Structure formats: C-alpha cells, structure tokens
Coordinates of C-alpha atoms (C1' of nucleotides) in Angstrom, one line a residue:
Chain A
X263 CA 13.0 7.5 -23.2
X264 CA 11.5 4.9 -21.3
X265 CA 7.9 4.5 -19.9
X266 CA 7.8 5.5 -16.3
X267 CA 5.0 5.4 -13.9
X268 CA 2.6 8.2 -14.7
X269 CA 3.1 11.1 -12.3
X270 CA 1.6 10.8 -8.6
X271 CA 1.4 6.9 -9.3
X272 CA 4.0 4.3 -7.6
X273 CA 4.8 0.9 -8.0
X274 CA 4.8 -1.2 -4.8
X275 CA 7.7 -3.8 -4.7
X276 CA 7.6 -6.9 -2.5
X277 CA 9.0 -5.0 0.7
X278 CA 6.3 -3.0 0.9
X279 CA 4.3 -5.0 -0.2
X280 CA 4.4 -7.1 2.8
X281 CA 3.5 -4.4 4.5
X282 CA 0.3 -3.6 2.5
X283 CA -0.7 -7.8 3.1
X284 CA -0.3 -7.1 7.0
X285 CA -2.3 -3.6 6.3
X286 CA -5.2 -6.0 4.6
X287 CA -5.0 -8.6 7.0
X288 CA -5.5 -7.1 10.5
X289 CA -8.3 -4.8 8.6
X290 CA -10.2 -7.4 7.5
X291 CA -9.9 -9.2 11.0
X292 CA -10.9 -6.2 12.8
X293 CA -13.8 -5.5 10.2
X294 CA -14.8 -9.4 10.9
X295 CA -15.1 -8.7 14.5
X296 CA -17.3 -5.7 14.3
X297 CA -19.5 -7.4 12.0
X298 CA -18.5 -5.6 9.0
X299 CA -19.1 -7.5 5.3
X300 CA -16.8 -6.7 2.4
X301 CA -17.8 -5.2 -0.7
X302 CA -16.0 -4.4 -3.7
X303 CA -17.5 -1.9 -6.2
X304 CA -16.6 -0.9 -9.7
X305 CA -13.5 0.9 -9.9
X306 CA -15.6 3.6 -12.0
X307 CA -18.8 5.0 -11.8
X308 CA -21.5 6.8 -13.6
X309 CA -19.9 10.9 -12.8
X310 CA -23.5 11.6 -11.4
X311 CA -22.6 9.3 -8.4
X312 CA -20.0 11.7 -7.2
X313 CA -22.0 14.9 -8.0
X314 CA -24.8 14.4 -6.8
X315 CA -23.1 12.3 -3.5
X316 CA -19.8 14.0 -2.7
X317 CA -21.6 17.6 -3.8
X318 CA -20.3 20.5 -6.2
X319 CA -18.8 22.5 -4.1
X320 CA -16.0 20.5 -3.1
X321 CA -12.3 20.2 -4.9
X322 CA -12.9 16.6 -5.6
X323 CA -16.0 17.1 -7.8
X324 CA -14.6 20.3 -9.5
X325 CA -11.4 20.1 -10.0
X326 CA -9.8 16.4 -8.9
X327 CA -12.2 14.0 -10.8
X328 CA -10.9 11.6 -13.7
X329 CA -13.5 11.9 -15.7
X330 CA -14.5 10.6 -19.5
X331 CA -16.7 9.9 -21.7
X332 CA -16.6 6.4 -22.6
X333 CA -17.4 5.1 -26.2
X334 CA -21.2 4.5 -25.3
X335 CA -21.2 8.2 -24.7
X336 CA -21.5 8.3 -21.0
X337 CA -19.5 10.4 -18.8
X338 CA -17.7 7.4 -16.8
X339 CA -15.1 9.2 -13.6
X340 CA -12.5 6.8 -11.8
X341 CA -13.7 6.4 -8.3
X342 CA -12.7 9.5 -6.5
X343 CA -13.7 8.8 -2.5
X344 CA -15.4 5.3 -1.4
X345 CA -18.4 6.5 0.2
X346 CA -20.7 7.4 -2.9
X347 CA -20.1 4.2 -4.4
X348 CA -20.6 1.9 -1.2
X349 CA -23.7 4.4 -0.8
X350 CA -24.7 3.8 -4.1
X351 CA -24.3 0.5 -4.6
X352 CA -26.5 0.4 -1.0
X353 CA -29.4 1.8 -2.8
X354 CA -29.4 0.0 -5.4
X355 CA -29.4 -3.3 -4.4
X356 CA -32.6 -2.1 -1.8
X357 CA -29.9 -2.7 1.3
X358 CA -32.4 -0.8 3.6
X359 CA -34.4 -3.8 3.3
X360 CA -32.3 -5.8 5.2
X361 CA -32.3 -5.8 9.0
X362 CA -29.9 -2.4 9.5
X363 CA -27.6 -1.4 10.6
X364 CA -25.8 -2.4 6.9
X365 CA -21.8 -2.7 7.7
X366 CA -20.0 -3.2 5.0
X367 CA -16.2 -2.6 4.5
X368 CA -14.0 -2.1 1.9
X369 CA -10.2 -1.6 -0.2
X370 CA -9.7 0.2 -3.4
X371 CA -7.8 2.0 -4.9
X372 CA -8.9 6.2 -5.4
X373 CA -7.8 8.3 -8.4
X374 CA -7.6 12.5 -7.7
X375 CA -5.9 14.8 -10.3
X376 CA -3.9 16.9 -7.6
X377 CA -0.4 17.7 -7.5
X378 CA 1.5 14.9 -5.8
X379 CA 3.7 15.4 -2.8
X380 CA 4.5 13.6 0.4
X381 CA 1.9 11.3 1.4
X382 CA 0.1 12.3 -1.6
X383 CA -0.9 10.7 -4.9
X384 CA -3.4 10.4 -7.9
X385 CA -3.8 6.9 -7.3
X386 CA -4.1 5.7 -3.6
X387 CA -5.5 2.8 -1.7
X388 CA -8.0 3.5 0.9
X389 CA -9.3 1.0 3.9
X390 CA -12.8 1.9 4.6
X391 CA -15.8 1.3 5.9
X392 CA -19.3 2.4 6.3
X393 CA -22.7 1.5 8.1
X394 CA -26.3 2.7 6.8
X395 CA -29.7 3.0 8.9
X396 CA -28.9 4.2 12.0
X397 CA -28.5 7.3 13.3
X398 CA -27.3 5.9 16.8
X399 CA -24.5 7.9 18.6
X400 CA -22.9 4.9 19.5
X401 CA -22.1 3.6 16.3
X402 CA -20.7 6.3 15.4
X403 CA -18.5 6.1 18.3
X404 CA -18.2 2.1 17.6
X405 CA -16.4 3.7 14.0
X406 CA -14.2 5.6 15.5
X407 CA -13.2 2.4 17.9
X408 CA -12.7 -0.2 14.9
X409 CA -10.1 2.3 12.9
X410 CA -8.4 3.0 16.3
X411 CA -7.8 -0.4 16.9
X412 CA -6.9 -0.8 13.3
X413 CA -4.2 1.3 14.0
X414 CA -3.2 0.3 17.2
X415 CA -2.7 -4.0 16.0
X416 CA -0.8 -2.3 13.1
X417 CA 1.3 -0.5 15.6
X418 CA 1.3 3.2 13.7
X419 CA 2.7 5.9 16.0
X420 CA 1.7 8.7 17.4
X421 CA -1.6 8.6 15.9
X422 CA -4.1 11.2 17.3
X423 CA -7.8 11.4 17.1
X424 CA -9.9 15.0 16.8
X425 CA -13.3 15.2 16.3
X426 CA -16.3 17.7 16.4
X427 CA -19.8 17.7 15.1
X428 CA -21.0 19.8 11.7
X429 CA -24.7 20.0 13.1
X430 CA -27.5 19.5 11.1
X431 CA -28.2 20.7 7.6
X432 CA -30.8 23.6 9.4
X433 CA -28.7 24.6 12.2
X434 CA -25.5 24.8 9.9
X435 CA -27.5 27.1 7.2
X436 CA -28.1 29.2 10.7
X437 CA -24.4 29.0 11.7
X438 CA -23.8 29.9 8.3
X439 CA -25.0 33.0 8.1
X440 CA -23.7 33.7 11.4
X441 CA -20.2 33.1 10.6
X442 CA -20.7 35.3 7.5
X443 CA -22.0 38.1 9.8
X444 CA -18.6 37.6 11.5
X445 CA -16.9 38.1 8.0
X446 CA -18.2 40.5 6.4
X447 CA -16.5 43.4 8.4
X448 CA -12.9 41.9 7.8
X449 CA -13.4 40.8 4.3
X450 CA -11.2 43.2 2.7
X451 CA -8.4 41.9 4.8
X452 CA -8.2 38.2 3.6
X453 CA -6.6 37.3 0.4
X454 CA -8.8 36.5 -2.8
X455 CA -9.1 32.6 -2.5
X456 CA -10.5 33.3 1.2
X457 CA -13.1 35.6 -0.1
X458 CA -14.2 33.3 -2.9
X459 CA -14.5 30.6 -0.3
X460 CA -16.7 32.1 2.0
X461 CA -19.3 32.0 -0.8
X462 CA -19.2 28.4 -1.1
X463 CA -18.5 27.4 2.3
X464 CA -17.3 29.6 5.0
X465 CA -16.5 26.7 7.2
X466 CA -13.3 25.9 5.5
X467 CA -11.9 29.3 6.5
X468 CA -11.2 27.0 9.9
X469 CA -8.7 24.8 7.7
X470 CA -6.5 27.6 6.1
X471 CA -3.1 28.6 7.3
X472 CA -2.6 31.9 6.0
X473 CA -1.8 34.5 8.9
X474 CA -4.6 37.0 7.8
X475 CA -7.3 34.1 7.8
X476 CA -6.4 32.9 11.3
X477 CA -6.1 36.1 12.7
X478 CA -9.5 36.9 11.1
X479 CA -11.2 33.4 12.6
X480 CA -9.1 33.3 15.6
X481 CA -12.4 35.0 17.5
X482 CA -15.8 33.6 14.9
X483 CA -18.1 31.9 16.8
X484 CA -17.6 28.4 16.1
X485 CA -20.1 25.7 15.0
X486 CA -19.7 23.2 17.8
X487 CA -20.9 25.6 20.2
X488 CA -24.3 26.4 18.4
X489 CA -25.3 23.0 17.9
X490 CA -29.1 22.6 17.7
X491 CA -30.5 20.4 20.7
X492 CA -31.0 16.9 18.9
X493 CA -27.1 17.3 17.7
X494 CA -25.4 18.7 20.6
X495 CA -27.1 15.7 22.8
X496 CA -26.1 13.1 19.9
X497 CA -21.8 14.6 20.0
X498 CA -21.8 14.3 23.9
X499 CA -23.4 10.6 23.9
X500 CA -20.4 10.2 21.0
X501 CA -17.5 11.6 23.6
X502 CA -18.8 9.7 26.4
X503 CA -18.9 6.3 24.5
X504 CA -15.3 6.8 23.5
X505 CA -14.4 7.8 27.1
X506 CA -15.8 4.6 28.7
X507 CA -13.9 3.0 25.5
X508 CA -10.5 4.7 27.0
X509 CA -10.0 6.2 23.6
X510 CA -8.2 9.4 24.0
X511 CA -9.8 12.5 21.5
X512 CA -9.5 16.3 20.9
X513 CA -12.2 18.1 20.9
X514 CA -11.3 20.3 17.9
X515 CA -14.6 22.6 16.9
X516 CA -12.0 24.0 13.8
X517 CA -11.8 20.6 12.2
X518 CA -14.1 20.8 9.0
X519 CA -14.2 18.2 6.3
X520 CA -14.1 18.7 3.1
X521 CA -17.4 16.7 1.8
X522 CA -20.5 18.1 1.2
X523 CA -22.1 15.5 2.7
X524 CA -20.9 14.9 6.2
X525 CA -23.7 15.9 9.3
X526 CA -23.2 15.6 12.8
X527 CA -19.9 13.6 13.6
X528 CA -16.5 14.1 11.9
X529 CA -13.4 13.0 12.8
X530 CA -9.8 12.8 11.6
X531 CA -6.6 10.5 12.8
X532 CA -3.5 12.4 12.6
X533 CA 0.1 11.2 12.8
X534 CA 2.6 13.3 13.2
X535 CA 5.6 11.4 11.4
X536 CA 3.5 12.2 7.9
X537 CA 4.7 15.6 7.5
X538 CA 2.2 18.0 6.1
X539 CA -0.5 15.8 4.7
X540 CA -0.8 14.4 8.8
X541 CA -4.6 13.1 8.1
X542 CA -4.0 9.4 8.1
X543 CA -7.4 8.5 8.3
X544 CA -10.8 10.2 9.0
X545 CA -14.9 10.1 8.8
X546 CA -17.7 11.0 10.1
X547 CA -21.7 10.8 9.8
X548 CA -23.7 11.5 6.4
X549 CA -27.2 11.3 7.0
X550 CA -28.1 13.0 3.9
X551 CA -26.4 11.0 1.4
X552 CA -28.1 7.7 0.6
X553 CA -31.3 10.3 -0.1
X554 CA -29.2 12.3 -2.2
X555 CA -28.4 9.3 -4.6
X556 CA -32.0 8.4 -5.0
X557 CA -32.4 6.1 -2.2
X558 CA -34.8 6.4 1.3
X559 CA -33.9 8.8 3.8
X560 CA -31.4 6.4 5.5
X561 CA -28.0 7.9 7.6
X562 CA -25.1 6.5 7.4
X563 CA -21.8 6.9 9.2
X564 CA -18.4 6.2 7.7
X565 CA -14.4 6.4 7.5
X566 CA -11.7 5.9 5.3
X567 CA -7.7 5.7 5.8
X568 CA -5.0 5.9 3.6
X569 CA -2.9 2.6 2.8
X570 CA -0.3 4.1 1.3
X571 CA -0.3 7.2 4.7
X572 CA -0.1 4.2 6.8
X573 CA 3.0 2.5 5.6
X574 CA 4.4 6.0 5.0
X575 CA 3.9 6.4 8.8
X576 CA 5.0 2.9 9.8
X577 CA 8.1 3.7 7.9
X578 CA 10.9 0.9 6.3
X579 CA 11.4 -1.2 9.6
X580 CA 8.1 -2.6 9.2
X581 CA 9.1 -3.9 6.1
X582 CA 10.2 -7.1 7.1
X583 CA 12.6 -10.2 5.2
X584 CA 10.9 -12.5 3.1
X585 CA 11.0 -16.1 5.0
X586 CA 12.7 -18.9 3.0
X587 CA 12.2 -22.0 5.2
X588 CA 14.6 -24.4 2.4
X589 CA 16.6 -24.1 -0.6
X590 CA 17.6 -26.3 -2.9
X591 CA 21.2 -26.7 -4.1
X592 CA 21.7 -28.9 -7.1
X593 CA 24.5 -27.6 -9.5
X594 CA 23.7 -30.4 -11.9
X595 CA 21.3 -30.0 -14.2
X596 CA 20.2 -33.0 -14.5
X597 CA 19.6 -33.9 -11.0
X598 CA 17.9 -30.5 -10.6
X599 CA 15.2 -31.9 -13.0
X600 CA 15.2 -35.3 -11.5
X601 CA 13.9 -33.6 -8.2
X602 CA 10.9 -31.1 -9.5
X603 CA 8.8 -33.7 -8.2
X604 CA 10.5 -33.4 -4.7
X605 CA 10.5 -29.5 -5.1
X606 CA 6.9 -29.9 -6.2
X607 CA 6.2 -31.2 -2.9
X608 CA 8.0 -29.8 -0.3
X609 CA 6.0 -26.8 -1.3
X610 CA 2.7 -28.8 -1.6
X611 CA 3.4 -29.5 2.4
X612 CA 3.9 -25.9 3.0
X613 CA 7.5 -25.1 3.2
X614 CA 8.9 -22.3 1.6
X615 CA 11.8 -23.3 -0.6
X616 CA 13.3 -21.5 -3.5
X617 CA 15.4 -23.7 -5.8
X618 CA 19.0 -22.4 -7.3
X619 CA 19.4 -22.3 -11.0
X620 CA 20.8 -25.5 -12.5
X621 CA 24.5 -24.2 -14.0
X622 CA 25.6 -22.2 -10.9
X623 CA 28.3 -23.3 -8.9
X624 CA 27.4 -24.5 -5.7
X625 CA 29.2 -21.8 -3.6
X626 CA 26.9 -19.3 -5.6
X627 CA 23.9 -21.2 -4.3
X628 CA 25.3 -21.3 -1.2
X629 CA 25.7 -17.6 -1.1
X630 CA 22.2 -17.0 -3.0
X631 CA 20.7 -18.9 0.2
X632 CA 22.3 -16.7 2.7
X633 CA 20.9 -13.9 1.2
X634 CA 17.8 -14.9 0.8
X635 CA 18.1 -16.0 4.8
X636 CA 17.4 -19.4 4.1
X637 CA 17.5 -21.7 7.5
X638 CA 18.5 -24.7 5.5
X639 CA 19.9 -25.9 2.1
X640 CA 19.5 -28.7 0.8
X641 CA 22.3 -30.0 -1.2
X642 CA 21.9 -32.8 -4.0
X643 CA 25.1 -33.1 -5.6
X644 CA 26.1 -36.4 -7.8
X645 CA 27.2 -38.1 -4.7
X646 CA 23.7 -37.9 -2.8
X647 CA 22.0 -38.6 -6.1
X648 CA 23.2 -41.3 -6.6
X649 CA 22.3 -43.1 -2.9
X650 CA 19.0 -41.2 -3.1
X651 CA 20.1 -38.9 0.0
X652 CA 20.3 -35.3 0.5
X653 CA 22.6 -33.0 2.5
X654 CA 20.8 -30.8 4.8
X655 CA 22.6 -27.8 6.0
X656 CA 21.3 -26.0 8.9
X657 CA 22.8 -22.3 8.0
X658 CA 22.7 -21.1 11.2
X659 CA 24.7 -23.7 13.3
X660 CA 26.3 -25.1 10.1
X661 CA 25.7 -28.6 11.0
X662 CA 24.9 -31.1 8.7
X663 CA 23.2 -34.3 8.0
X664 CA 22.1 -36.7 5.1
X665 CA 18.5 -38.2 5.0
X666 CA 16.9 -40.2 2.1
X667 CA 15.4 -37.7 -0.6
X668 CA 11.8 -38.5 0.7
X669 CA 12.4 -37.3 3.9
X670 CA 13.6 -33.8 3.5
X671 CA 10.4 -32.1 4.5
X672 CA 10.9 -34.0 8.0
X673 CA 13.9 -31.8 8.4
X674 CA 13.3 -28.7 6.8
X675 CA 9.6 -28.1 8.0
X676 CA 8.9 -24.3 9.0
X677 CA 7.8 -24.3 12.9
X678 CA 4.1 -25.1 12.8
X679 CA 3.8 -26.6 9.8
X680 CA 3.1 -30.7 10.3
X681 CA 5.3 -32.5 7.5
Chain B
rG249 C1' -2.6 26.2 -10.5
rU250 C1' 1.7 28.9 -7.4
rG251 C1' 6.6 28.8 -5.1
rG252 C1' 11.4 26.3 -3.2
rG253 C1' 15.0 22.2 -3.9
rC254 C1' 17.0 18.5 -7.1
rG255 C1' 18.1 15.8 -11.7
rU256 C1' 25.9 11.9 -12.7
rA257 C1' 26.1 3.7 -12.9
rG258 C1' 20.3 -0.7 -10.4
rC259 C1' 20.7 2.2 -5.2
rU260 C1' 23.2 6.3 -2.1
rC261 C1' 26.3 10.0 -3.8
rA262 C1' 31.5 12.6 -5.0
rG263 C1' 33.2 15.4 -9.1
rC264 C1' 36.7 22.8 -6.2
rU265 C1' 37.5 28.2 -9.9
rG266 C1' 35.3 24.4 -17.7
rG267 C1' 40.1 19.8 -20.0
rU268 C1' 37.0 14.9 -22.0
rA269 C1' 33.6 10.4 -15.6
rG270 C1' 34.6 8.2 -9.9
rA271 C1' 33.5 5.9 -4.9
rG272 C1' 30.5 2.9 -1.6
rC273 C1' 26.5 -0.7 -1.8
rU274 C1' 24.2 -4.3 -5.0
rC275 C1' 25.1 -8.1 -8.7
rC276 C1' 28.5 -11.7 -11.2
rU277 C1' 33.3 -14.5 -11.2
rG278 C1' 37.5 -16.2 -8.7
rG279 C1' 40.8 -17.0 -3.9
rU280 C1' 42.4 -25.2 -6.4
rU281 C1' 39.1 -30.6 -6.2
rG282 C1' 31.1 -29.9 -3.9
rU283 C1' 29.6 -25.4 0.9
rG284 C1' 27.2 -19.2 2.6
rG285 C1' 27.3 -15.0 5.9
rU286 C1' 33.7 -11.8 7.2
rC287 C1' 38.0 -10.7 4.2
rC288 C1' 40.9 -10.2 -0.6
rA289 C1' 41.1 -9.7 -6.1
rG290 C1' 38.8 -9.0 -10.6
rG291 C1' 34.4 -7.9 -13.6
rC292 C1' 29.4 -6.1 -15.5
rG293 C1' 27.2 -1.4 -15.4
rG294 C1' 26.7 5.7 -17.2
rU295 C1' 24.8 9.1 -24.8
rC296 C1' 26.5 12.9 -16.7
rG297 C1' 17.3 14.1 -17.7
rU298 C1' 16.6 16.3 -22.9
rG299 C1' 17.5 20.1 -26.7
rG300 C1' 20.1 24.3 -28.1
rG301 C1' 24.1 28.0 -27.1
rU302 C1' 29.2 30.0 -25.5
rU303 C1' 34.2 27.8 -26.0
rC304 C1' 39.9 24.8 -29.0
rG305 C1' 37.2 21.9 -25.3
rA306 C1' 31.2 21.6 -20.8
rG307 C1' 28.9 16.8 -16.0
rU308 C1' 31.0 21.7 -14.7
rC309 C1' 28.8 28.4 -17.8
rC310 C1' 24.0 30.5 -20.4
rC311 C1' 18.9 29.6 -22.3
rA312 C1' 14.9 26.5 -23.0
rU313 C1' 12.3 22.1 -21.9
rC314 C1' 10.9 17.6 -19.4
rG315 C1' 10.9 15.0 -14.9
rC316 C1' 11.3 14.2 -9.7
rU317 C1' 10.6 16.2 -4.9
rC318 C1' 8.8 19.4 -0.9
rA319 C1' 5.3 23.2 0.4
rC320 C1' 0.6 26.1 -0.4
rC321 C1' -4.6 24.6 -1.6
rC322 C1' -7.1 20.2 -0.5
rC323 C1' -7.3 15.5 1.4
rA324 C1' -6.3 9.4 2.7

RNA sequence: GUGGGCGUAGCUCAGCUGGUAGAGCUCCUGGUUGUGGUCCAGGCGGUCGUGGGUUCGAGUCCCAUCGCUCACCCCA
C-alpha cells in the first residue's frame, strides 16, 4: 500500500492554498495596525511548558499531548495550544522589561491526538495573538476588535461573538463550591463522565449536551452573576468598549473554556456554516499564567483562530484561479531554448508567464493556455524566429499582433505592473 | 475511547435479486499544412480497501481487518 497522510493530517493543494496566503496576509496587516509584533516559537517544547501553563486538568494536557522523550532524555511535546509558548518564550527573554503592553502575534501549526472529524484535526494552523502586562479592560475589548475585523476583511459569514467573564481565581473557588452545593442533590441523575467532571471542574457541566446535564444546570446559579466587585466592573467596561466599537456580542454566562488558565474575560467566535465544531476562533484573559511558568506576576490577554475553520467556513468559492498574465508558445525546441533569456525576463519584470513544453503541438499549447486562463500567448514559431518577432495573442478578443522579441513585456504587462 | 455512514478509474459516482467492470469530468491524441475556450472521434487509466470463507463462479453473500467520514467528548 501506499503512504497516505497520517490520520487527522491533510495536505493543502494550491487552491486552498491561496486561500491560507490571503488568511496570512490580511492577519498580519491587521496585527500591523494594532501594533502587534510577530513571533515564531519552536514547534516543540519542554512538556513542563504545557503542564504547568495550560494546567492538568484539561483534555489537552491529559489526554491530547504528543509527547516524547527525545534521545537527550527529555520529555519534548509538539506544541499543543499557542499561548504557553508565546508566554513562555515572554518570560524568558525578560519581556516585562520592556515598556508593556507586549503584543506579539503569531501562526503555527498545533498538534492534538483527538479523533478527527469536521473541522477537526491533529495537526492544525492557528492565527493568534496575545498581549502581556496589562490588565486593562480595554485591551481586552481591543482583542476582541482585531480578530473581528480579521474576520470581517476575510469576509467569513455569519460569524458570531459570545463572551462572559470566569472571575477571579478567589471568587471562582467560591462559585465553585456553590455550584457544587447545586449538584450534589441531583448527582445520581447525571451520567458517570458528568459526575467525574464535577470533581475537576464543575464549570464544564455548562458545555455538555446530554439531556439529564442540561436539565440538571438549566436552574445553577451561574458564575457571571456572582462576580466579585473588581471583575464584574472590569466585564461591563469590556461590553461597553465593544458597544461604542459597534461590535455586536452575546452575553453567554454558559460559555466556559476549556483552559485552566483563563480569568476574567472569555470569548468565542462562532460560525454557523462549520457544523458541530462552530468555534472558529476564541480567547480570553489569563492573568495567572506568565507566574505560572516562572515569570513575574504579569496578565496577559489572548486569542487564537483556526486556519484551517476559517477556510472550512469560507468554503471553495473563495478559492480563486491562479493568474497567468502570458504564456509562451514555442513548439520548436530549439527556439524554446533560444528564448530562456526572454522568459527569464519577462518574469524578472513581474509578469506571470508559464512557458509550454518544447515537443507539444502548438494547438496543445494553445489549449494548455486556456486552461491555465492565460490573457495572452505569445507565439514564437520558426517564422517569428527568424525576423526576431513574436505573435501576441490576446485570448480574450483573439486579436493579434507581432512585436520584436524585446518588446513583449510592453504588451503582455499585468495591469499595474510598469514594464 | 463510544456510536452511525461509507470504501469500484486522478475526481464525482452507477453497477437491480451473485456470471467475470461502466458513465461523466479531468488528462492525452486527432478532426490536413502553425492557433485555445464549443462540438465530434479515439486513447491512457481500476489486483472493485485488504485477508479469509461460501459457490462451478463474488464488486455483488458471510466473517475478520484496515482506512475514510460524521457525531458524542473536547476544542481552533
């Protein structure tokens, strides 16, 4: 049998492709304009990163991670999420040093062992970004802004935005053990994977979507309404930003994340053309996490958004034709190597041209350049050759004229591009 | 890890109650001497996921196995 692509991996061919470059491109010039630097970090890690950063008690630490131990003995994991590392990599180059906030920004591919399905993969591309040392509400709201207008220069549809606040880590322990009060009495009527979760974290009851869970959390007091002081004032300066911003949201106090280390604000993009993994991107504030990685006491807020989710959601008619301003049509083979030089440069001035095969017929060229949708060919044949001229067929009119071999460019230029 | 669906040419698929493999698209070559996109003709291309079994005979039935896919869980 032959190879294939391990399972949950893909290979991207040029069509999509294209749409990944435009994906790259209008991040990075949205990123540019809120003053967000690149960084790109080792594709793996020392495991402690993501123990001791994305915590224990979520999936992606016990049960998702690639993780090895290298031939030095070290237990090495394939990057996981993008936070740790960017956090990491924060502390240990003494970031908080530098005036703050720290924005840096971010795309790389993730590895997770799960079971792939729609929308879901071991290896996938996230766009992300995240700014330490400040624990301002309106950067957090200036996050949410930059991966909305992301979306929106991109075009994704119906893209919606919930968000809600996790509190602080004291006022969660307290909501904790008053969500656990709520529990206790209708325990026996949840199914075994709810019970063993309220153990380590009650709070993702609010995500399941079995019948006897709901029912059961349909009436728990919810988190967002026992906020302590400091974090209920710090979500409502959040909403308002993103209200004078015109940013639509959902107040959704069920919306839980699944890192350890999210405080305060988190928030989630949804798109409804994704099917059942619908989180296309999401975030949220971490105040805890650059002290959890050995660093100072620093907060930090964040996001990351699927590349792959993206495309899935902008679906195949954003995958546009490759643009071929010229091609060259010389049958002869010998003529075809007399003119590298002129192929050579054409290019070299910026035109796209793809050259035929020497040894094809020149009605095979001919059709090669239509499908390649080609707006002009360029025909040598023994004729032109031999008076130094070329043919230049405009294939959408069908007109045709013959210029000297030096000034092709003139007439096969792409718009915009000075000859 | 659990459950549903599916595995036939590069792609999308057809093959009814078992009789020894097809279509469309793509690609290639032609339709007279150097010209595309339409049309016409021809051609390349498949150990019918794999391994067993039943049968005179299996793509078609049975068993196993692998893979893909969707969903749960979780997440981007």
């Amino acid at each position: 049998m032959a190879p294939r692509a391990p399972k949950g991996t893909r290979d991207v061919l040029p069509a999509e492709g294209r749409v990944r470059a435009g994906v790259e491109a209008v991040s990075a010039e949205v990123m540019a304009t809120h003053g967000f630097g690149r960084v790109v970090t080792p594709t793996f890690e020392e495991t402690e990163v993501f123990v001791r950063g994305v915590g224990t008690a979520t999936d992606i630490v016990r049960k998702e991670m690639y993780t090895f131990e290298d031939r030095g003995g070290r237990s090495i994991t394939l990057r996981p999420e993008g936070t740790a590392p960017v956090a990491r990599a924060y502390v240990e180059h003494g970031m908080h040093k530098l005036p703050q906030p720290v924005k840096l920004w971010y795309m790389a591919p993730m590895f997770r062992y799960e079971a792939p399905q729609s929308g879901r993969f071991r290896e996938h591309w996230q766009v992300g970004a995240e700014a330490f040392g400040s624990d301002d509400p309106l950067l957090d709201a200036e996050m949410i802004a930059l991966l909305a207008e992301i979306y929106a220069r991109l075009d994704v549809p119906d893209v919606r935005l919930r968000i809600s606040s996790m509190g602080d880590p004291d006022g969660r322990t307290a909501y904790r053990e008053m969500l656990l009060a709520h529990l206790a009495p209708r325990a026996d009527s949840l199914p075994r994977d709810a019970r063993e979760r309220m153990d380590e974290n009650p709070l993702r009851l609010f995500d399941m979507k079995d019948d006897a869970v709901r029912t059961a959390m349909a009436d728990a007091p919810l988190l967002l309404d026992n906020l302590g002081d400091a974090a209920r004032e710090h979500h409502q300066r959040v909403l308002e930003a993103l209200r004078l911003m015109g940013i639509p949201y959902e107040e959704d106090p069920s919306l839980v994340r699944g890192l350890d280390y999210y405080t305060r604000t988190v928030f989630e993009f949804t798109c409804d053309r994704l099917g059942a993994q619908s989180g296309i991107g999401g975030g949220g504030r971490y105040d805890g996490l650059v002290e959890s990685l050995g660093g100072p006491a620093v907060p930090g807020v964040g996001f990351g958004t699927g590349v792959e989710r993206i495309t899935l959601a902008l679906g195949d008619a954003a995958a546009g034709a490759p643009v071929v301003d010229a091609y060259l049509a010389a049958p002869e083979a010998d003529i075809r190597m007399a003119l590298m030089p002129v192929l050579r440069d054409l290019r070299r001035s910026g035109v796209r041209v793809e050259a035929g095969p020497a040894g094809k017929s020149l009605k095979a060229m001919m059709r090669h350049a239509s499908s390649l949708g080609a707006r002009h060919v360029i025909i040598v044949g023994p004729r032109e050759h031999a008076e130094g001229l070329a043919t230049i067929r405009d294939m959408t009119t069908g007109d045709q004229v013959e210029v000297p071999v030096g000034e092709v460019h003139v007439h096969v230029a792409a718009p915009g591009v000075d000859a």
